[in-house]
Tab-separated table of N, CA and C in Angstrom:
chain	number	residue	atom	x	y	z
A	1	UNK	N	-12.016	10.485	1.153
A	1	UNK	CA	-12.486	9.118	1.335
A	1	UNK	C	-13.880	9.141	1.950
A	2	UNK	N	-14.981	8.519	1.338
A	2	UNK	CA	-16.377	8.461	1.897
A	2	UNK	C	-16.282	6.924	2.018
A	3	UNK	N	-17.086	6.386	3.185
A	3	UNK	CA	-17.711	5.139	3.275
A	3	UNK	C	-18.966	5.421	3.577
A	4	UNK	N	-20.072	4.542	2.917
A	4	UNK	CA	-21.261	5.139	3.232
A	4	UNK	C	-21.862	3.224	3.499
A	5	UNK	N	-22.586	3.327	4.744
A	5	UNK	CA	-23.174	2.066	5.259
A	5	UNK	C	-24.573	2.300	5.121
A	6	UNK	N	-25.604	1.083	4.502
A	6	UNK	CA	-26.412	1.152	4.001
A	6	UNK	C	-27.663	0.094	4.708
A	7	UNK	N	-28.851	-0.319	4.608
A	7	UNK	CA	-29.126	-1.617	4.823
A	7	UNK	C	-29.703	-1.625	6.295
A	8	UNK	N	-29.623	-0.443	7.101
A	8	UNK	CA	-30.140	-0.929	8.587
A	8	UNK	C	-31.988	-1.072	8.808
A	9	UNK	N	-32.368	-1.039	9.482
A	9	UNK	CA	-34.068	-1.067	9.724
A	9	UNK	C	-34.283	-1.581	11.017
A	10	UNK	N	-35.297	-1.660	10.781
A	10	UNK	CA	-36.252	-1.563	11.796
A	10	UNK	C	-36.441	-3.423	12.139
A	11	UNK	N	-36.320	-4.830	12.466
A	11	UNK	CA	-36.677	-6.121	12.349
A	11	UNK	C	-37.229	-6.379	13.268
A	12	UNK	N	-37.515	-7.705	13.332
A	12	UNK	CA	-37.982	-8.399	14.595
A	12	UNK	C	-36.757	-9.673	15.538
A	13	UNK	N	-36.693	-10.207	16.351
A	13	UNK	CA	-35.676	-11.121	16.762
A	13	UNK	C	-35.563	-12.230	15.783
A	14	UNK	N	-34.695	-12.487	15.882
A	14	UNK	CA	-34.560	-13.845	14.915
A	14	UNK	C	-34.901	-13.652	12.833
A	15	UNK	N	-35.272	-12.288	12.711
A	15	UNK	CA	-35.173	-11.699	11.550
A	15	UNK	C	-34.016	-11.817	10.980
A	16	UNK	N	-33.156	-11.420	9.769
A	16	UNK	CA	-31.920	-11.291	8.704
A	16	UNK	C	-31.832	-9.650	8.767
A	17	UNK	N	-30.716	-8.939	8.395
A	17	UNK	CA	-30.794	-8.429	7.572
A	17	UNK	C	-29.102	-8.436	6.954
A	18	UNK	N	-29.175	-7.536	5.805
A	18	UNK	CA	-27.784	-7.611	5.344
A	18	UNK	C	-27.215	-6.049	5.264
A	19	UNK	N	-26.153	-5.509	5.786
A	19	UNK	CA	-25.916	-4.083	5.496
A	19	UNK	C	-24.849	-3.967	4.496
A	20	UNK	N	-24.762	-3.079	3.865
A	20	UNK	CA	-23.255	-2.729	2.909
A	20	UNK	C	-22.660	-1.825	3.646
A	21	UNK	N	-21.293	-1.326	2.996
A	21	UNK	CA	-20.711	-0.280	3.070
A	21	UNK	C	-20.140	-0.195	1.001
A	22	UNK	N	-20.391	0.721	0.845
A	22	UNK	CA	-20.064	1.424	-0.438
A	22	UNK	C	-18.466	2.173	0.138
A	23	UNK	N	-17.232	2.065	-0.704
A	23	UNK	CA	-16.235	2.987	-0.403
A	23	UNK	C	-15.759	3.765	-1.579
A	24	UNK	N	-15.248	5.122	-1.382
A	24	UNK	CA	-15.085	6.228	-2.697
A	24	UNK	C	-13.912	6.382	-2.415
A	25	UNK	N	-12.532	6.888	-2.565
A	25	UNK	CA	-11.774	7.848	-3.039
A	25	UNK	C	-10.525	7.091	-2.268
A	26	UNK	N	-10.824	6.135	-2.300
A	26	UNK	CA	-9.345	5.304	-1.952
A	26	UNK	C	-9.410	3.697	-2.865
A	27	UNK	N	-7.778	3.104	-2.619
A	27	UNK	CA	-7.970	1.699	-3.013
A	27	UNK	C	-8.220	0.979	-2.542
A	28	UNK	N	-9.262	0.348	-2.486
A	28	UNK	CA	-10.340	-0.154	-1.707
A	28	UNK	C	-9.375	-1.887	-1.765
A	29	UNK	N	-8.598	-2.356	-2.704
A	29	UNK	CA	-8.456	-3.132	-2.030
A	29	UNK	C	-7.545	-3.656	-1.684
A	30	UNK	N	-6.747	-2.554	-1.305
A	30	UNK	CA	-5.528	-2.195	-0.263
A	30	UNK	C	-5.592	-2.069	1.022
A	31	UNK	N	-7.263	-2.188	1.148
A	31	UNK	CA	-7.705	-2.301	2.737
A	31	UNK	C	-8.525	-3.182	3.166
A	32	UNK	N	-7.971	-3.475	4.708
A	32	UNK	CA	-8.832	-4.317	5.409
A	32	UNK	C	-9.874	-3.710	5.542
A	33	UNK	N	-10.812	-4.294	5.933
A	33	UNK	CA	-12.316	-3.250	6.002
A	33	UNK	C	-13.252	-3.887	7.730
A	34	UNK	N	-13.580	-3.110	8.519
A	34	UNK	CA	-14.263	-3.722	9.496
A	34	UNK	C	-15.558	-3.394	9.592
A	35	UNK	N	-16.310	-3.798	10.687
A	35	UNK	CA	-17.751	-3.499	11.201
A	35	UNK	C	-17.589	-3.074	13.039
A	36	UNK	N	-17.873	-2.072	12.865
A	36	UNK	CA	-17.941	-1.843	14.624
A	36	UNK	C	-19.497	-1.879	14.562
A	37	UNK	N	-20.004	-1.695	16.243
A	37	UNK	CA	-20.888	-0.998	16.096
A	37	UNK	C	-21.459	-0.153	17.396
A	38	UNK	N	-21.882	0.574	17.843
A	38	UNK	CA	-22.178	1.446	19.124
A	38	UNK	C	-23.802	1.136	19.501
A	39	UNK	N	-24.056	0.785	21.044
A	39	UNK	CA	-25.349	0.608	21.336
A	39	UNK	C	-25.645	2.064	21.670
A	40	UNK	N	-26.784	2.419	22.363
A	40	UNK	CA	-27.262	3.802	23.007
A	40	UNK	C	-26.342	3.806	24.483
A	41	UNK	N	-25.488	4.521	25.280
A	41	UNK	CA	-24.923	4.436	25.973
A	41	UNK	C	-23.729	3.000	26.113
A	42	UNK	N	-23.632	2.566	25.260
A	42	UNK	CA	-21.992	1.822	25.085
A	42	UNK	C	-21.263	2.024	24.898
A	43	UNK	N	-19.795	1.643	24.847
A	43	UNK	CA	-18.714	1.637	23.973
A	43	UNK	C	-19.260	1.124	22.844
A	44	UNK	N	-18.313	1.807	21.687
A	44	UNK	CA	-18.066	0.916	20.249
A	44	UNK	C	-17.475	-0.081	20.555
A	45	UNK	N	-18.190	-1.047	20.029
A	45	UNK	CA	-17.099	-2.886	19.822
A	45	UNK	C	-17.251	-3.427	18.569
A	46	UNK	N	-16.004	-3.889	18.576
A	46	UNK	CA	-15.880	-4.687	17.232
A	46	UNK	C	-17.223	-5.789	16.717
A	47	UNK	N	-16.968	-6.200	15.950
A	47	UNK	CA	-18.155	-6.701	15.448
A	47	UNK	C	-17.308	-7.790	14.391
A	48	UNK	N	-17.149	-7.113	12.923
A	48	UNK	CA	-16.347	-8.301	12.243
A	48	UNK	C	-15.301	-7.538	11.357
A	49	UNK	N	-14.315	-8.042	11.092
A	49	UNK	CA	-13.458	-7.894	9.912
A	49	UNK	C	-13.013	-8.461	8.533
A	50	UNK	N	-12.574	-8.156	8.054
A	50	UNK	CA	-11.803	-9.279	6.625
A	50	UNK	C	-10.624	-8.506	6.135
A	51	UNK	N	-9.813	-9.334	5.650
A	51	UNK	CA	-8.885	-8.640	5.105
A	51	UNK	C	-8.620	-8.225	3.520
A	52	UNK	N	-7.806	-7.512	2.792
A	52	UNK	CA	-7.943	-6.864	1.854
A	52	UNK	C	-8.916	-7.874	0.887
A	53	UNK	N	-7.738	-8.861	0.714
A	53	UNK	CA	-8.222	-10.071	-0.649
A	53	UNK	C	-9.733	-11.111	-0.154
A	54	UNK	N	-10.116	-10.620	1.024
A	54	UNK	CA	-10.866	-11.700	1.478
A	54	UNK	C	-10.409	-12.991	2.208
A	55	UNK	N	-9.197	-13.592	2.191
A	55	UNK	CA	-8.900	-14.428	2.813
A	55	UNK	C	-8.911	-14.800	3.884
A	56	UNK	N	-9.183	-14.154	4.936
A	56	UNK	CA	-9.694	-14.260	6.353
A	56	UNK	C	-10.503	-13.285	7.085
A	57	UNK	N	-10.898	-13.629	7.946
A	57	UNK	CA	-12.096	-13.236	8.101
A	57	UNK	C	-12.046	-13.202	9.991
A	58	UNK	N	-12.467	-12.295	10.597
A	58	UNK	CA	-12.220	-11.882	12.216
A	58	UNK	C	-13.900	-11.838	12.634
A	59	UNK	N	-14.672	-12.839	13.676
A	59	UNK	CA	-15.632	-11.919	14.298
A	59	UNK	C	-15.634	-11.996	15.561
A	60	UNK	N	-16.426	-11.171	16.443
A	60	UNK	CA	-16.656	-10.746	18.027
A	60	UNK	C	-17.299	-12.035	18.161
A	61	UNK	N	-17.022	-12.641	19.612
A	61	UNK	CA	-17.761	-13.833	19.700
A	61	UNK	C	-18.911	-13.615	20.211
A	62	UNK	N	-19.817	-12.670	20.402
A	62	UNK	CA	-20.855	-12.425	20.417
A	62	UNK	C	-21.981	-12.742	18.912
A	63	UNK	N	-20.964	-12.350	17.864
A	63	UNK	CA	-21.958	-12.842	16.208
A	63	UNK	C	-21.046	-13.972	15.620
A	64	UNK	N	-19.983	-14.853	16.211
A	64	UNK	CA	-19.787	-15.929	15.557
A	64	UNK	C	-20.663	-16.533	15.547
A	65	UNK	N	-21.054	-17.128	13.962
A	65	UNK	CA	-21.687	-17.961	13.827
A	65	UNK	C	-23.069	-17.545	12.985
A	66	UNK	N	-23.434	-16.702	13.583
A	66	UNK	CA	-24.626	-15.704	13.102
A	66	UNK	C	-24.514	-14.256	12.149
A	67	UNK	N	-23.376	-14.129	12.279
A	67	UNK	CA	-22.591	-12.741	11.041
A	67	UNK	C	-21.968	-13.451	10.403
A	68	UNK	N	-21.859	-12.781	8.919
A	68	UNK	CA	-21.052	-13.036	7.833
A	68	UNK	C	-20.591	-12.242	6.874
A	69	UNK	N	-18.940	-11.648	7.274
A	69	UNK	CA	-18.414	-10.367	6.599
A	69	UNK	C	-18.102	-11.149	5.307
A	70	UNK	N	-18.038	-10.080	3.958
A	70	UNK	CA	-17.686	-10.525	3.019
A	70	UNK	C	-17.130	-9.305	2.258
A	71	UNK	N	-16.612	-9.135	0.662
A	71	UNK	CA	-16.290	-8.112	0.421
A	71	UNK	C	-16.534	-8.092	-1.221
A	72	UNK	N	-16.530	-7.461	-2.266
A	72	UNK	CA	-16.638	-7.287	-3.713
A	72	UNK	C	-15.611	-6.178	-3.812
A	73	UNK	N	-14.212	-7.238	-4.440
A	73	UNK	CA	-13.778	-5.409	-4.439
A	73	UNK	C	-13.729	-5.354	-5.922
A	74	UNK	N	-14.513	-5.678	-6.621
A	74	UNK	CA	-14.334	-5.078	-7.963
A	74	UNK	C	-16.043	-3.844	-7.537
A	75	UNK	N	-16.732	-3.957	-6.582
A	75	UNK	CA	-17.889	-2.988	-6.080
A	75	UNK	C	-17.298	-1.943	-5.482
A	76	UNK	N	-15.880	-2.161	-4.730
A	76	UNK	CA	-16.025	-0.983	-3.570
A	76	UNK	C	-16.665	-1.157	-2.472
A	77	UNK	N	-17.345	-2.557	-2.285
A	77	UNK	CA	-18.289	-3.240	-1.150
A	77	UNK	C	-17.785	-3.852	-0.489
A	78	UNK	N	-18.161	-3.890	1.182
A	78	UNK	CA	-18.397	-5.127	2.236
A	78	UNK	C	-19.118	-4.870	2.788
A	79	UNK	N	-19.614	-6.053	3.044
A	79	UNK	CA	-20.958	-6.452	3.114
A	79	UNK	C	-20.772	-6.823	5.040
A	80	UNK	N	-22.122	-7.165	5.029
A	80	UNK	CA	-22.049	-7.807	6.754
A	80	UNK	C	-23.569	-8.576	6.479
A	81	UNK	N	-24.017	-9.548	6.477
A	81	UNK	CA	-25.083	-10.140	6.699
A	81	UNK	C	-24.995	-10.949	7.515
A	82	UNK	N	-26.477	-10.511	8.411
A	82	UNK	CA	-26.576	-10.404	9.640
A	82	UNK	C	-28.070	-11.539	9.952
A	83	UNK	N	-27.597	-12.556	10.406
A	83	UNK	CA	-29.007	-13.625	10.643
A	83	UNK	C	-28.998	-13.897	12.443
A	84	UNK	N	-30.396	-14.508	12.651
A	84	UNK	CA	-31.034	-14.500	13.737
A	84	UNK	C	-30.326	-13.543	14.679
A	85	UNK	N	-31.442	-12.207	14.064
A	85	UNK	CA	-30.569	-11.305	14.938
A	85	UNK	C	-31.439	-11.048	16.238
A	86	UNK	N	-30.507	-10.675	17.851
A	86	UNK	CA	-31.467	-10.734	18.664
A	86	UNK	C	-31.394	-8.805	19.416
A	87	UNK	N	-32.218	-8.884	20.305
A	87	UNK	CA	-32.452	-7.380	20.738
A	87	UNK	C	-30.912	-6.934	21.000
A	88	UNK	N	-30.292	-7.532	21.664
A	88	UNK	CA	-28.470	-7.072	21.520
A	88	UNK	C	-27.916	-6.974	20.869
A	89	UNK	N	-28.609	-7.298	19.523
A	89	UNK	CA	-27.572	-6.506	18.092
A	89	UNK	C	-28.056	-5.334	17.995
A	90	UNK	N	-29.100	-4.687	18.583
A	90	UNK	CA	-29.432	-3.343	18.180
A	90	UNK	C	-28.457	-2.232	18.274
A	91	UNK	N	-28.388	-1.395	17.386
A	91	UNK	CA	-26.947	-0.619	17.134
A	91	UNK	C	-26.951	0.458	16.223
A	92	UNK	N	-25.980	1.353	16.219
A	92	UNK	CA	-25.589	1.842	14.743
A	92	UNK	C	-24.338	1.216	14.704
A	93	UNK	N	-24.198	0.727	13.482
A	93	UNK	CA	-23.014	-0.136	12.476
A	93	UNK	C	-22.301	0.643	11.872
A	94	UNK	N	-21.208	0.950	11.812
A	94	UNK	CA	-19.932	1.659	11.426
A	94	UNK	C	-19.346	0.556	10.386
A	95	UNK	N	-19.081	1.153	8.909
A	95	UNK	CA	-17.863	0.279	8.527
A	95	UNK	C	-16.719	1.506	8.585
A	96	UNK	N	-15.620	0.713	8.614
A	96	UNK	CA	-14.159	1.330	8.802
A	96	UNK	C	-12.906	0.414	7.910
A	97	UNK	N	-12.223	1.141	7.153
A	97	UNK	CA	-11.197	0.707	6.519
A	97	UNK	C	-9.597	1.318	6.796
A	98	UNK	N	-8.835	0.307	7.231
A	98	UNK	CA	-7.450	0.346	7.502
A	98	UNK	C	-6.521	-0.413	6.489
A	99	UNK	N	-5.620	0.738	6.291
A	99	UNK	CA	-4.493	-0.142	5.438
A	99	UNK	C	-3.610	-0.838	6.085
A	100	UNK	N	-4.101	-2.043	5.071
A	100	UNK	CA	-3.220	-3.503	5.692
A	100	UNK	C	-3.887	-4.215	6.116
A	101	UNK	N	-3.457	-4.943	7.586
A	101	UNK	CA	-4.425	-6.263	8.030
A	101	UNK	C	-5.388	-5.876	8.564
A	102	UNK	N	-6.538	-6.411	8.363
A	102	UNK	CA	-7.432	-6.029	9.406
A	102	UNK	C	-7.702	-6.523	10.234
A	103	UNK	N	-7.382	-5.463	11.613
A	103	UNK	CA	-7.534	-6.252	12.987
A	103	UNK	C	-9.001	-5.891	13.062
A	104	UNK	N	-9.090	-5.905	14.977
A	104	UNK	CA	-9.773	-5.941	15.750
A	104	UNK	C	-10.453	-5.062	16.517
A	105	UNK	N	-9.049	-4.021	16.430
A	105	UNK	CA	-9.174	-2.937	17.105
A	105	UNK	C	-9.563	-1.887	16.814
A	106	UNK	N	-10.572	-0.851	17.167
A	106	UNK	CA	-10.845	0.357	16.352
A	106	UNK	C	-9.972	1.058	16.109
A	107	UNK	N	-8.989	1.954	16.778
A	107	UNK	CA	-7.702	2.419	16.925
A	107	UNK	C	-7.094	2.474	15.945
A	108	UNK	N	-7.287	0.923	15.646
A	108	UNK	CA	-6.128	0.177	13.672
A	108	UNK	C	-6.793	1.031	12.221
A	109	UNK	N	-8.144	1.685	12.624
A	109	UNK	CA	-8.424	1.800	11.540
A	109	UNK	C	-8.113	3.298	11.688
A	110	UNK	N	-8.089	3.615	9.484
A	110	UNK	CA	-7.959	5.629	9.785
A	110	UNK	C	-9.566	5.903	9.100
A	111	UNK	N	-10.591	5.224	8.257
A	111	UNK	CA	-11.544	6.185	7.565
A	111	UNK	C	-12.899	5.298	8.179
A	112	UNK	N	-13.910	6.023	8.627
A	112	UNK	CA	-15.128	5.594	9.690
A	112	UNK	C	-16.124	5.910	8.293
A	113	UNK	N	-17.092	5.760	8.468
A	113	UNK	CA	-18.529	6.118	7.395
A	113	UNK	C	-19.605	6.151	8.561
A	114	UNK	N	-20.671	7.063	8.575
A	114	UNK	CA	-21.922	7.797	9.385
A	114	UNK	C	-22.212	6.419	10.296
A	115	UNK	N	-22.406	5.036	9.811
A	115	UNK	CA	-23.087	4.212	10.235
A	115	UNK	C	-24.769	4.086	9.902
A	116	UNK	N	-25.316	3.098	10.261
A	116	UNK	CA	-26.778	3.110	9.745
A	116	UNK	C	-27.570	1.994	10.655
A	117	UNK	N	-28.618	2.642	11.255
A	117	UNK	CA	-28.936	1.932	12.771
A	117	UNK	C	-29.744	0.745	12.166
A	118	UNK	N	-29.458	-0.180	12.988
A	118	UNK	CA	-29.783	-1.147	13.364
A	118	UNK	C	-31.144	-1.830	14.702
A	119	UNK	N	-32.301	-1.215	14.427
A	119	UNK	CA	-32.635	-2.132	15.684
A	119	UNK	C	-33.718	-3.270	15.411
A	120	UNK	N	-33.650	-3.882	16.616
A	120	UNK	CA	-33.974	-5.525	16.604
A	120	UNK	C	-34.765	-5.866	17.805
A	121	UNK	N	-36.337	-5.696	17.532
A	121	UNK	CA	-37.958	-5.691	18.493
A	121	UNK	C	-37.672	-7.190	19.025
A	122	UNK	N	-37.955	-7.314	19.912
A	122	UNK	CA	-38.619	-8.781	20.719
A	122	UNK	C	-39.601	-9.165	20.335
């Protein structure tokens, strides 16, 4: 199983961007799929989820409102687009896929992908 997360850079505050995750060698949509993400000396925290079919949708109340998980599973994709982003989203972004619901918790999930940094200038 590869997940490969795509889409990070370099922005300014209040910039967009949108990241993917691409998934290989499983049924992609047999799984919930999440977004963590790790600052430089943090814990990993959740960020957002969805579940297999798309029908619901989980985020950290830190990006309600301002994130928007989504998924293509005829791609093998979920997506995360990411608006008015501020210096505290800066990160590397993990997607992760668990079979079944997708929670909240990192723990819930079994397959991680490299991540792809994220940072966000003042």
């Amino acid at each position: 199983v590869q997940l490969q997360a795509s889409g990070g850079g370099l922005v300014q505050a209040g910039d967009s961007l949108r990241l993917s995750c691409v998934a290989s060698g499983l049924s992609f949509d047999d799984y919930g799929m999440g977004w963590f993400r790790q600052a430089p000396g943090k814990e990993r925290e959740f960020v957002a989820a969805i579940t297999w079919s798309g029908g619901s949708t989980y985020y950290a109340d830190s990006v309600k409102g301002r994130f928007t998980i989504s998924r293509d599973n005829a791609k093998n994709t979920v997506f995360l687009q990411m608006n008015s982003l501020k210096t505290e989203d800066t990160a590397v972004y993990h997607c992760a896929a668990e079979k079944g619901w997708a929670t909240t918790r990192s723990e819930d999930y079994t397959y991680w992908g490299p991540g792809t940094l994220v940072t966000v200038s003042s």
